[in-house]
Each structure stands twice: as C-alpha cells, then as structure tokens.
mmCIF file of C-alpha atoms and ligand atoms in Angstrom:
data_model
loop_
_atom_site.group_PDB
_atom_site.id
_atom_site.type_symbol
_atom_site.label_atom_id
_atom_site.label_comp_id
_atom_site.label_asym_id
_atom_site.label_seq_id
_atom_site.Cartn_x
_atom_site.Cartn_y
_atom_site.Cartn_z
ATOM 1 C CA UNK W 346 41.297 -34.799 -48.697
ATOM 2 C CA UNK W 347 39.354 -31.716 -49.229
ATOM 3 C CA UNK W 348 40.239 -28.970 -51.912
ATOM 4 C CA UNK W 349 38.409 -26.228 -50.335
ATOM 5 C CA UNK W 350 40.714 -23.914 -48.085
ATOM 6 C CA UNK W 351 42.446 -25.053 -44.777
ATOM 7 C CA UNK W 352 42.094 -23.320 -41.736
ATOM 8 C CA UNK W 353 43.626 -22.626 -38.695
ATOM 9 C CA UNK W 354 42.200 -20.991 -36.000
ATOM 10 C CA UNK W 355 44.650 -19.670 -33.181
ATOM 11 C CA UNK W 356 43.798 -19.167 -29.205
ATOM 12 C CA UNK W 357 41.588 -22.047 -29.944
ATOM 13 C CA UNK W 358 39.631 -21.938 -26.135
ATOM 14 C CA UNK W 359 38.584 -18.394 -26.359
ATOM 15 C CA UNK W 360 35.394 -16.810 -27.075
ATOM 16 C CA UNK W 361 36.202 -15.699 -30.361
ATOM 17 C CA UNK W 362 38.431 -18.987 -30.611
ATOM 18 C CA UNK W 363 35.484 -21.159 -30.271
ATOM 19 C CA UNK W 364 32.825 -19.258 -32.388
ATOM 20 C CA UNK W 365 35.555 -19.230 -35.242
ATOM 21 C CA UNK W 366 35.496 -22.979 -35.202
ATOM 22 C CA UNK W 367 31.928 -23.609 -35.242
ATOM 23 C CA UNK W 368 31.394 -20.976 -37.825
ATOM 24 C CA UNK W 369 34.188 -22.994 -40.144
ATOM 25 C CA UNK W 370 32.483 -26.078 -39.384
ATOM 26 C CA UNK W 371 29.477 -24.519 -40.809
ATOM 27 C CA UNK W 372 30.546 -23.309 -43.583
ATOM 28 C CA UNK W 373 30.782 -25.494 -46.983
ATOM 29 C CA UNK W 374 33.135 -23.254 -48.503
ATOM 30 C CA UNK W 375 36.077 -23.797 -45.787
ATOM 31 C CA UNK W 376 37.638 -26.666 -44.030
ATOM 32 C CA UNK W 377 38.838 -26.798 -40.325
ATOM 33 C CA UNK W 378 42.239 -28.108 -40.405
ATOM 34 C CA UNK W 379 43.895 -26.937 -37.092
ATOM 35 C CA UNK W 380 43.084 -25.821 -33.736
ATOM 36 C CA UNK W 381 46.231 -23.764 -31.945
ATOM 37 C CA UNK W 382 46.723 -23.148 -27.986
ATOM 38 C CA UNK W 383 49.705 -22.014 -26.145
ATOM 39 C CA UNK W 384 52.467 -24.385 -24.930
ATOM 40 C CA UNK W 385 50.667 -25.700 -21.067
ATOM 41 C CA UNK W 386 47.136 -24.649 -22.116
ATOM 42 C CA UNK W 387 45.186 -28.449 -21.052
ATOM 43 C CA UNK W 388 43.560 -28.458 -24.388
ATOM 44 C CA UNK W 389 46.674 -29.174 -26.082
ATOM 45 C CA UNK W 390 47.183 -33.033 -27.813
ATOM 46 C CA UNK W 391 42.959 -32.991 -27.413
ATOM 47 C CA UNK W 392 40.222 -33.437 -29.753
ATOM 48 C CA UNK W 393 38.806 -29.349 -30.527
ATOM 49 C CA UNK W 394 35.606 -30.512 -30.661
ATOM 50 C CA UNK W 395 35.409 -33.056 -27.591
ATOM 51 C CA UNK W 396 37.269 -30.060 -25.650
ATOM 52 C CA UNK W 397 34.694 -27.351 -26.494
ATOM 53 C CA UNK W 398 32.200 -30.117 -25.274
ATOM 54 C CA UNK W 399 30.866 -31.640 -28.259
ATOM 55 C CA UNK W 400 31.217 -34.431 -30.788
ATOM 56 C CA UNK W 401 34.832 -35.146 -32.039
ATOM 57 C CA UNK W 402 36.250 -33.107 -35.215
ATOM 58 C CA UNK W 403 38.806 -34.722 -36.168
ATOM 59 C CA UNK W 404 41.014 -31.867 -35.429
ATOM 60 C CA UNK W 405 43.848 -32.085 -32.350
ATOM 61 C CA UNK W 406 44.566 -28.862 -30.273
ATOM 62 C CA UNK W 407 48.247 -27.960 -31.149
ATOM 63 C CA UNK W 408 50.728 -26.049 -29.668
ATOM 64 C CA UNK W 409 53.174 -25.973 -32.715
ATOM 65 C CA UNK W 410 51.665 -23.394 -34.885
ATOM 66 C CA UNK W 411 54.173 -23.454 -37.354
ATOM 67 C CA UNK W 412 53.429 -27.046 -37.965
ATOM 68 C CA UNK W 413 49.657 -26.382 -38.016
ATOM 69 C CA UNK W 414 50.159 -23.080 -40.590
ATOM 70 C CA UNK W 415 52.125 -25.134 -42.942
ATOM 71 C CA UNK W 416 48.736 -27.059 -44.102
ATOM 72 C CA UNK W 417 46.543 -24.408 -44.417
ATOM 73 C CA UNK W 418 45.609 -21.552 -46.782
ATOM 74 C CA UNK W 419 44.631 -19.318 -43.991
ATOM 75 C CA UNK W 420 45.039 -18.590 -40.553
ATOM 76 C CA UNK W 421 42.532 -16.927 -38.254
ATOM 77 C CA UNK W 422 43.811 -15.178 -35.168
ATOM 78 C CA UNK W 423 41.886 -13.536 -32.310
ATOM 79 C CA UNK W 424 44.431 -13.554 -29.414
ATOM 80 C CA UNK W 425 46.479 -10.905 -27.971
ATOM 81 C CA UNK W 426 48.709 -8.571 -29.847
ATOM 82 C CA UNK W 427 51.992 -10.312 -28.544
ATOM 83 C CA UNK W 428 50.974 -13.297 -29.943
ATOM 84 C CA UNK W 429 49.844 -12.015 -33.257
ATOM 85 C CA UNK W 430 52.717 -10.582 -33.944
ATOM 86 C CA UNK W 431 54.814 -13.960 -33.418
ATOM 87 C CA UNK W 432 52.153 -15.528 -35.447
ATOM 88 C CA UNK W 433 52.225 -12.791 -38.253
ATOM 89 C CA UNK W 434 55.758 -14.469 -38.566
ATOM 90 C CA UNK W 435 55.043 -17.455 -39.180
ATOM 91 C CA UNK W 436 51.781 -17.223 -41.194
ATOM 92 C CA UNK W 437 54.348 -14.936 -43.394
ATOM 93 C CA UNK W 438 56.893 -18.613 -43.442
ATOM 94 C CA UNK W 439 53.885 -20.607 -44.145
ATOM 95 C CA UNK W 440 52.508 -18.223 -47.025
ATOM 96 C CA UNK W 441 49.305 -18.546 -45.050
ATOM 97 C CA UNK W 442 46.301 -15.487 -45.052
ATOM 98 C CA UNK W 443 46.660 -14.108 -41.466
ATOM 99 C CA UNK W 444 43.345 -12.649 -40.758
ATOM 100 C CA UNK W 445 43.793 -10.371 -37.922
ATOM 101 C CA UNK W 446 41.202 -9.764 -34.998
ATOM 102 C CA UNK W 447 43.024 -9.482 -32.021
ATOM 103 C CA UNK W 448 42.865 -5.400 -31.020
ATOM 104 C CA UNK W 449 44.767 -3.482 -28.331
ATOM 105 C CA UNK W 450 47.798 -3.157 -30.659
ATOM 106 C CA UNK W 451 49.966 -0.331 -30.156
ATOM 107 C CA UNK W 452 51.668 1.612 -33.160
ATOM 108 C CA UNK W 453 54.839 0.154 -32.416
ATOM 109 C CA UNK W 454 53.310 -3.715 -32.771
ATOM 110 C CA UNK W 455 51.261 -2.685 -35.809
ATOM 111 C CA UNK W 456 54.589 -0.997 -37.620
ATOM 112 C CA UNK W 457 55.794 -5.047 -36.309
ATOM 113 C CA UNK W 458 53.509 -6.465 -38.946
ATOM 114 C CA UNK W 459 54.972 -4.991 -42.180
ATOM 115 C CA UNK W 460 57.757 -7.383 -43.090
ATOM 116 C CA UNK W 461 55.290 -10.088 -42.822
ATOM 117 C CA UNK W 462 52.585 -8.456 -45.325
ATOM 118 C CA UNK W 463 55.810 -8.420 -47.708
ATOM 119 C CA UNK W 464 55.166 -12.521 -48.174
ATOM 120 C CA UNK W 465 51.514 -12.731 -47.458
ATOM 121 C CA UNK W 466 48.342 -11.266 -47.563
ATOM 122 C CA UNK W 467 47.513 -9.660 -44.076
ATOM 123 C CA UNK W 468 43.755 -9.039 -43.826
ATOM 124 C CA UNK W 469 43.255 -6.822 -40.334
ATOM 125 C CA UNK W 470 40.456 -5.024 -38.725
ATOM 126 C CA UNK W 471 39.296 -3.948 -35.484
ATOM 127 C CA UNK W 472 35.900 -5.125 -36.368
ATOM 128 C CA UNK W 473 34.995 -7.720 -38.781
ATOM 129 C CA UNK W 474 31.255 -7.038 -39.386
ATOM 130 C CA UNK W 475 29.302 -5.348 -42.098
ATOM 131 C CA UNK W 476 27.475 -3.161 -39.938
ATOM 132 C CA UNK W 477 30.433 -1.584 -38.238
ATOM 133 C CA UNK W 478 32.531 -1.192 -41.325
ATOM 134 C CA UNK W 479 29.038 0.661 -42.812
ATOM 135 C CA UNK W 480 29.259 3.050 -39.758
ATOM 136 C CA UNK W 481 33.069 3.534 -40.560
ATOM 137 C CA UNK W 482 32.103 5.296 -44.042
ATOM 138 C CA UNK W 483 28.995 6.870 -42.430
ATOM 139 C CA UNK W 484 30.871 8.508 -39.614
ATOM 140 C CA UNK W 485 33.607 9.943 -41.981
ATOM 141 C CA UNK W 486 30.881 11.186 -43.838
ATOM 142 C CA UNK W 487 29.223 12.956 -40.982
ATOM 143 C CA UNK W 488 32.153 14.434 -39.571
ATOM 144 C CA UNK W 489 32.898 16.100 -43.297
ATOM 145 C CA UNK W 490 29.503 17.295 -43.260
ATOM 146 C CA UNK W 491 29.542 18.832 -39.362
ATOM 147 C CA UNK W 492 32.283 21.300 -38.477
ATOM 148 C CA UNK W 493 33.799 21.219 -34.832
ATOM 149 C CA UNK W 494 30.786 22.910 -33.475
ATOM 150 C CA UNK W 495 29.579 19.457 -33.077
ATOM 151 C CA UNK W 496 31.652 17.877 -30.264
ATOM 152 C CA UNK W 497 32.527 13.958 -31.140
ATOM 153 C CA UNK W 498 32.277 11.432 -28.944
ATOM 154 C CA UNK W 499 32.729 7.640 -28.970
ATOM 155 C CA UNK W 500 30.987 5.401 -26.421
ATOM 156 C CA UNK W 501 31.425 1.273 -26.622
ATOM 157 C CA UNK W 502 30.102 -1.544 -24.211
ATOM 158 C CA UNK W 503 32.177 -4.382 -24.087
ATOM 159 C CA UNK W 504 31.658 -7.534 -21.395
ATOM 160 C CA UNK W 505 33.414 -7.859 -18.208
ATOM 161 C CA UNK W 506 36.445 -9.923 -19.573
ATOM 162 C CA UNK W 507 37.626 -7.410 -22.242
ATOM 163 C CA UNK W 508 41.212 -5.952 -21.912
ATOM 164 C CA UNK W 509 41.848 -3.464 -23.921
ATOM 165 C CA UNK W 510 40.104 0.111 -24.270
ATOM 166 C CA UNK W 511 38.768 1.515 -26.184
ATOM 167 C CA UNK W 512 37.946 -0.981 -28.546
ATOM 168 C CA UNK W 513 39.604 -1.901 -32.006
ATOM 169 C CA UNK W 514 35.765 -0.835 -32.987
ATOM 170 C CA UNK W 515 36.026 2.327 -30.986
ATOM 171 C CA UNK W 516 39.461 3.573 -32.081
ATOM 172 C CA UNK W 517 38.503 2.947 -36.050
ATOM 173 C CA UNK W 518 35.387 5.060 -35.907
ATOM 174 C CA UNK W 519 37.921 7.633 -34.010
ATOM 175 C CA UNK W 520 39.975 7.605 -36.932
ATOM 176 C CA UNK W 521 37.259 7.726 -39.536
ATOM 177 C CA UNK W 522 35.741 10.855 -37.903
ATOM 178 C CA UNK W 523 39.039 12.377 -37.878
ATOM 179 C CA UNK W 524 40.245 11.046 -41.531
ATOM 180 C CA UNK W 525 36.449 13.467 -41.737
ATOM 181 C CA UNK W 526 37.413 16.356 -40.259
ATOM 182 C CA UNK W 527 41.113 16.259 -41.883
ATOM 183 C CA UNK W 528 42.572 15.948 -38.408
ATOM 184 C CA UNK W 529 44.550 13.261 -36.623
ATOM 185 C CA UNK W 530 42.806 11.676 -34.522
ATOM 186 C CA UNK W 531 46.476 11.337 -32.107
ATOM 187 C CA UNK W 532 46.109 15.258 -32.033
ATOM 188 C CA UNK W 533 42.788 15.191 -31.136
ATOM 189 C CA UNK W 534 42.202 11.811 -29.240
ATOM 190 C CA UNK W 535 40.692 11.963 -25.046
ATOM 191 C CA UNK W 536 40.366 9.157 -23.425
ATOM 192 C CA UNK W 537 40.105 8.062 -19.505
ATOM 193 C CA UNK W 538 38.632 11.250 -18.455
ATOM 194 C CA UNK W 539 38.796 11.143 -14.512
ATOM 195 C CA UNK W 540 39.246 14.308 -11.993
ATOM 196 C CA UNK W 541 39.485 17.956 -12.364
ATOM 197 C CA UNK W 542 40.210 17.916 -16.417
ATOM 198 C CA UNK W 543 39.341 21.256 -17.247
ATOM 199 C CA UNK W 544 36.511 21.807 -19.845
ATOM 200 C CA UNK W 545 36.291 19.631 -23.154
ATOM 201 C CA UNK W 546 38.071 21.535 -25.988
ATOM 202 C CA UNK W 547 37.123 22.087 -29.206
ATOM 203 C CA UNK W 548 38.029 19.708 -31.954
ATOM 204 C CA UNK W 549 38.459 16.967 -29.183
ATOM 205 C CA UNK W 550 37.378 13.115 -29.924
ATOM 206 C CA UNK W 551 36.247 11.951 -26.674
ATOM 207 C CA UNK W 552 36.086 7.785 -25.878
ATOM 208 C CA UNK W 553 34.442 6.307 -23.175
ATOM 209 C CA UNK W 554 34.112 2.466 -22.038
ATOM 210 C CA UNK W 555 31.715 0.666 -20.605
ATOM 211 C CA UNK W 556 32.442 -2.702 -19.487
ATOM 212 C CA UNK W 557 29.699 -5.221 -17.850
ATOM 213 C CA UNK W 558 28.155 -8.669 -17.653
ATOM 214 C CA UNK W 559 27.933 -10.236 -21.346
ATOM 215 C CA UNK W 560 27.803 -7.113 -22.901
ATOM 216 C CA UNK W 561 29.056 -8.081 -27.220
ATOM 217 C CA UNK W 562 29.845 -5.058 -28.681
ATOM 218 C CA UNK W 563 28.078 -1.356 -28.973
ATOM 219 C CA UNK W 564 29.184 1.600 -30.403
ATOM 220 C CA UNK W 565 28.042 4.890 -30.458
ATOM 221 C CA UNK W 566 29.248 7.808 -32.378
ATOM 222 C CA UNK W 567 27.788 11.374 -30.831
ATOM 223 C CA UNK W 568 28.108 14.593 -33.003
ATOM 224 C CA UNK W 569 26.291 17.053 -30.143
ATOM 225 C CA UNK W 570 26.092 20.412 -31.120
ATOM 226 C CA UNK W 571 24.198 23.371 -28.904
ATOM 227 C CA UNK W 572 21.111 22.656 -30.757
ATOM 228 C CA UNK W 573 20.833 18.869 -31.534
ATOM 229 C CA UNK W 574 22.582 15.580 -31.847
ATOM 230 C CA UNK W 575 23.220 13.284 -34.694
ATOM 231 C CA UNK W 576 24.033 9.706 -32.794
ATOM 232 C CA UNK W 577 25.347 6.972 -35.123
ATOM 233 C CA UNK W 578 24.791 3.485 -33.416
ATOM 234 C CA UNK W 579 25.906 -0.094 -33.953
ATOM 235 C CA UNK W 580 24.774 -2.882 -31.691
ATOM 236 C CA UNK W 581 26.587 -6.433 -31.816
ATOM 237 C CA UNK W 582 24.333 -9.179 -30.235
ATOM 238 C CA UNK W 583 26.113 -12.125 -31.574
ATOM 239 C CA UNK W 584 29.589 -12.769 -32.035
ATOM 240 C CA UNK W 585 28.996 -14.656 -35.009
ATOM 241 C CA UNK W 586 28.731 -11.929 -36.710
ATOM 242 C CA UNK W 587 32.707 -10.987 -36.249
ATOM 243 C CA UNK W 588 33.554 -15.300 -36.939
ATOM 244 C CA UNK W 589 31.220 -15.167 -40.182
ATOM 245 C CA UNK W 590 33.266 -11.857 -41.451
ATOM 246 C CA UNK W 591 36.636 -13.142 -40.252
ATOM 247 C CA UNK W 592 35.710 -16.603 -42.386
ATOM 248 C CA UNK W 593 34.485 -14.520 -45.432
ATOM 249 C CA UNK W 594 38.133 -12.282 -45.252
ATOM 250 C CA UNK W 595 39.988 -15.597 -45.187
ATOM 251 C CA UNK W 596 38.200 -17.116 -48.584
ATOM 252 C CA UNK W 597 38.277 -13.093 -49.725
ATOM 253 C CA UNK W 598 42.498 -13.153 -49.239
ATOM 254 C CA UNK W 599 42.906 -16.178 -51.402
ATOM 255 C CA UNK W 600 45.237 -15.593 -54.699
ATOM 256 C CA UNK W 601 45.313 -12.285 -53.216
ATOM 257 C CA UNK W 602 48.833 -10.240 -53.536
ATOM 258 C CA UNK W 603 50.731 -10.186 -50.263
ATOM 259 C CA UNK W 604 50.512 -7.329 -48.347
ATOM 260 C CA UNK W 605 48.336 -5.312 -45.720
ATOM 261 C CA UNK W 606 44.534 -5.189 -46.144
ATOM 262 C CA UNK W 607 41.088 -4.547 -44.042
ATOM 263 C CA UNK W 608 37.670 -5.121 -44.174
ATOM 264 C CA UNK W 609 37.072 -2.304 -46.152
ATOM 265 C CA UNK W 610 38.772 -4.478 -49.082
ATOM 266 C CA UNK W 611 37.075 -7.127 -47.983
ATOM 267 C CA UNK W 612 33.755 -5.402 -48.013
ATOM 268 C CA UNK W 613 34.417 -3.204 -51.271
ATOM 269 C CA UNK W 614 33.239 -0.410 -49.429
HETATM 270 N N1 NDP S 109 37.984 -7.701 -34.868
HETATM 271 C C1 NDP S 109 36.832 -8.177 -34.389
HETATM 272 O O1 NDP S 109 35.783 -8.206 -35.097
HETATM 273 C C2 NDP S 109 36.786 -8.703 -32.998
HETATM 274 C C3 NDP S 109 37.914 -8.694 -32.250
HETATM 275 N N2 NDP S 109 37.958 -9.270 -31.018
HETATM 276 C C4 NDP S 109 39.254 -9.290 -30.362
HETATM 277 O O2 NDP S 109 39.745 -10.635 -30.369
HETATM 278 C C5 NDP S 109 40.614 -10.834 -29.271
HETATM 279 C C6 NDP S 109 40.194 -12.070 -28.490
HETATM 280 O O3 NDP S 109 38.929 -11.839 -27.896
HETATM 281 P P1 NDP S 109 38.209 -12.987 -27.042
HETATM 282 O O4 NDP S 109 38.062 -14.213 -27.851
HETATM 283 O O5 NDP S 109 37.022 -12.357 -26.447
HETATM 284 O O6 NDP S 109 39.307 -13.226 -25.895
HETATM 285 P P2 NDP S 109 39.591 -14.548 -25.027
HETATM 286 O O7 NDP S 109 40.399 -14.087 -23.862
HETATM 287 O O8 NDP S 109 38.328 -15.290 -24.792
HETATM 288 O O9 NDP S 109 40.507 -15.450 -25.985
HETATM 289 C C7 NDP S 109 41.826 -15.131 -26.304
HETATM 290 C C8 NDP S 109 42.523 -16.402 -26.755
HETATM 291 O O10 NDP S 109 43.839 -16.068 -27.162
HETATM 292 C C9 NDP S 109 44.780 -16.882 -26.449
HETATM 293 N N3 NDP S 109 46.014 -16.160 -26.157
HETATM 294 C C10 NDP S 109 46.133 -15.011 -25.450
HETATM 295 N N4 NDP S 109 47.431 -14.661 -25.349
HETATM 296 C C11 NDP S 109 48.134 -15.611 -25.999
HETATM 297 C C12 NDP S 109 49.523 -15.824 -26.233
HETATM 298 N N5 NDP S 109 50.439 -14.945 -25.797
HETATM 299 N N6 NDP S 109 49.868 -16.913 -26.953
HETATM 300 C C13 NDP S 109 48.955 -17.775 -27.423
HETATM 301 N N7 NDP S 109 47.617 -17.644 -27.208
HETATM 302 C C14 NDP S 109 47.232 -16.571 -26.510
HETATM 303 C C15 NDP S 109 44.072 -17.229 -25.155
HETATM 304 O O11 NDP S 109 44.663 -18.362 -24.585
HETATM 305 P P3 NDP S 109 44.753 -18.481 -22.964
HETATM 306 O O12 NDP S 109 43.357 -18.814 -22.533
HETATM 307 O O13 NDP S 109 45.732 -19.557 -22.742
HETATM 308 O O14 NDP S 109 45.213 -17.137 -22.462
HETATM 309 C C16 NDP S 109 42.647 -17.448 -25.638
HETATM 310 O O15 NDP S 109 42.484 -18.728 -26.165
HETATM 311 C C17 NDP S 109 40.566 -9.523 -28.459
HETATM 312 O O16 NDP S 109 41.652 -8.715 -28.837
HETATM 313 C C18 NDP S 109 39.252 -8.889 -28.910
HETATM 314 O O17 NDP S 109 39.207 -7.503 -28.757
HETATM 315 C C19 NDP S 109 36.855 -9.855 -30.479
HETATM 316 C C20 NDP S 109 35.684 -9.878 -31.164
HETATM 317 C C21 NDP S 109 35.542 -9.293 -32.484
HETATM 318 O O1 LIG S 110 36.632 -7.884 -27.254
HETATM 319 C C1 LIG S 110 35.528 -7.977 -27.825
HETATM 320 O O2 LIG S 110 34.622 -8.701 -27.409
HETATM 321 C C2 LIG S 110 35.330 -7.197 -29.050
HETATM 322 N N1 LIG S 110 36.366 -6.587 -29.550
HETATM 323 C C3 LIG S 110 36.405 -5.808 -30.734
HETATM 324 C C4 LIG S 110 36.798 -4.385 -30.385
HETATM 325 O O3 LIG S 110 37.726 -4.181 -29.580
HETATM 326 O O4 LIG S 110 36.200 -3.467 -30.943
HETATM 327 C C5 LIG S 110 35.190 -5.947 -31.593
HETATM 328 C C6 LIG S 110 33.892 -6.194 -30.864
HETATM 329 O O5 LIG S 110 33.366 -4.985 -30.450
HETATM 330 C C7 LIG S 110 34.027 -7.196 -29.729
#
C-alpha cells in the first residue's frame, strides 16, 4: 500500500485518458489507482495497461466511478461536459480533487459545478499548461496596454476529432483580453463568421477554428491595428504537456480548502 496520492483517471480510452495514465505512471509523486469508462465501453472489467496495449498495471477499467473515487485523493477528468458534471457529484461524495479538463461547457453546466466545490476542491481550466496560462496574463496585459484601435482576434488549430469550438484555450484568452479592455467578452464575443456579415465592428473579439489531421493545440492572439500587429502565439506539440499540468493540479489541490480553483492557483501566476 502506497501513501502517496491515489488517482483516478476518468474516460480512461481517450487521448487525454491515456496520456493521463502514462504520465501518473511516471510520476513518483502519484499513484494510479483507477481507470474509469462508461457502462458498455469493451475496456471495462480489463487490465488499463494490457488495454492501451502494454504491460499489465495492476489497475482494472471500471465502470462504477463512485466505487473507484472512494479510494483516491484525486480524480482526473478529461471527458465531456455531461459527464463531468455527474462526476463533479460524486468526486464532491468521495471528498476527492476533481481536476477538470474537459471544455465545451456552457454557463449553465459550469453554474452546475458550484454545490460540488462546496465539499471539495475543484481545480478547472481550459488549458492545463504553463505556456498557455503565461499567455493568459500576457494577453490581458496587452489588451490594457492597446485601445480598440487594435482589432482582437483569436485563432486555434485543433485535430480532426475535436468537438467543441472554440477551444477551452481559445475562449480563456477571449476572456483575458476582455477582463483587459474592461469589457465582457459575451458583449463583445464573434464567432462562426460565414456569409454577408457586414464589416467587423469595433471592440469585437473575433475566434476562428481550424481543425485538421493531428493538429495538438495552437493559439494565436492578433492585436492588428492600421499600422502593425502584435501576435501572441502558443504552440502545443505534445499533449503531455496538458497530463503533466493536470497531475501537478491534482498533488497542488491536496489539503486544499474545498471550493473552485484554476491553473492560475495552481501556477501562482
Ligand atoms: N484543459 C486542457 O488542458 C485540455 C483539455 N482537453 C479536453 O479534454 C476533453 C477530452 O479530450 P480528448 O481526450 O481529446 O477526447 P477523446 O474523445 O479522445 O476522449 C474522451 C473520453 O471521455 C469519454 N466520455 C465521453 N463522454 C462520456 C460520458 N458521457 N460518460 C463517460 N465517459 C465519456 C470517452 O469515452 P467514449 O470513447 O466511450 O466516448 C473518452 O474515453 C475535451 O473536452 C478536450 O477539449 C484536451 C486536452 C487538453
Ligand atoms: O481538444 C483538445 O485536443 C484540446 N483542448 C483544449 C482546448 O479546448 O483548448 C486544450 C488544448 O488546446 C487541446
């Protein structure tokens, strides 16, 4: 029996899924101690390790989350924001972390999480990385700086199988370089231009997606003015990046006080 921290990793098959559970493996400051997959999914009642094609774990795939959450310290989630929100439940029963990685939650489903950050410690970000949560600060920062003669816009490239857009990523540095420009960024937000839409207007924050092959995760922020540009970049080439800042916000949120939290915490920044 180990006394480092248990942990769970949720939608156990999927990219992140997998990534999160070597990254655990690797780490000598965590322990894997459950593997969870929807009711049907054929992983279920197998070895995590033998199913993701290598040696044996130790570790069965689960459907019963509940089960798994109640013996571990945290849980690590990048699914889908209907099933984070039935798992922020019972992370909250289990007095487990929930880190949160999943994106594509609406206001409504985020305003869902709040009873549950009143028993545990709810750690949740639309991008777990250093780099991004850097360009976070430095894009509020350049938006205080530039006044709406600079038109903003956001451009991420994401891989064919993404969902959601724009990003979690895209949609934070939205709201930074309105939290900058001491607007909000619903006031101001264009997305999914497509026909006649009239010319841009000024103030706008413009996002546009890109979505191909095995594309990890770009961002650009664009502050174009008449006379020059000031282009704020981010370029993801591995997603261990987002499983090694996930891991460190699930060590971070032990002994923490319940409630909501992001990387920014996480990062001190
Ligand atoms: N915050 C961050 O730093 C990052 C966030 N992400 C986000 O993480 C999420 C997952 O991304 P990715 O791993 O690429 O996606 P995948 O589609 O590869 O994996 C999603 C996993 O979640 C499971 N899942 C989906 N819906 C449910 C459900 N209702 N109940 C139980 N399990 C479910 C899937 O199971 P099944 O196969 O059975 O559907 C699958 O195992 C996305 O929202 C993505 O944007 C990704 C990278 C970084
Ligand atoms: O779905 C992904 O892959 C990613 N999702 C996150 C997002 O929506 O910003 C983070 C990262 O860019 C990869």
């Amino acid at each position: 029996m180990s006394n480092l921290p248990g942990i769970v990793i949720t939608g156990a098959s999927g990219r992140m899924g997998q990534m999160l559970i070597k990254t655990v493996m690797a780490s000598d400051k965590c322990t894997l101690v459950g593997a969870v997959e929807r009711e049907g999914h054929d992983w279920v009642g197998r070895d995590v390790g033998e199913a993701m094609g290598g040696a044996a774990l130790g570790v069965l795939v689960t459907d019963d989350a509940l089960e798994a959450f109640s013996h571990a310290q945290a849980v690590i989630d990048f699914t889908a924001p209907e099933a984070t929100l039935a798992f922020s439940a019972l992370a909250a029963q289990a007095h487990c972390v929930h880190v949160i990685g999943t994106t594509g939650m609406s206001d409504t489903q985020i305003a869902k999480l709040e009873p549950a950050g009143r028993h545990t410690t709810i750690i949740r970000a639309g991008n777990m990385s250093l780099g991004v949560n850097l360009l976070t600060k430095l894009t509020k920062m350049v938006a205080q700086a530039l006044d709406d003669e600079y038109d903003i816009e956001v451009v991420e490239a994401h891989h064919n199988r993404k969902v959601d857009a724009p990003s979690g990523t895209a949609l934070m540095l939205g709201e930074a370089a309105a939290e900058g420009r001491g607007v909000k960024l619903d006031d101001v937000r264009e997305s999914g231009r497509d026909g006649i839409t009239g010319a841009r207007k000024q103030g706008d924050i413009g996002f546009s997606a890109i979505r191909g092959g095995d594309i990890v995760g770009e961002h650009d922020v664009m502050f174009i003015s008449g006379e020059d540009r000031v282009i704020l970049r981010h370029v993801a080439t591995d997603r261990s990046l987002f499983a090694k800042g996930a891991v460190k916000a699930a060590l971070w949120g032990q002994g923490k006080k319940p409630g909501e939290y992001d990387m920014m915490d996480v990062l001190g920044l």
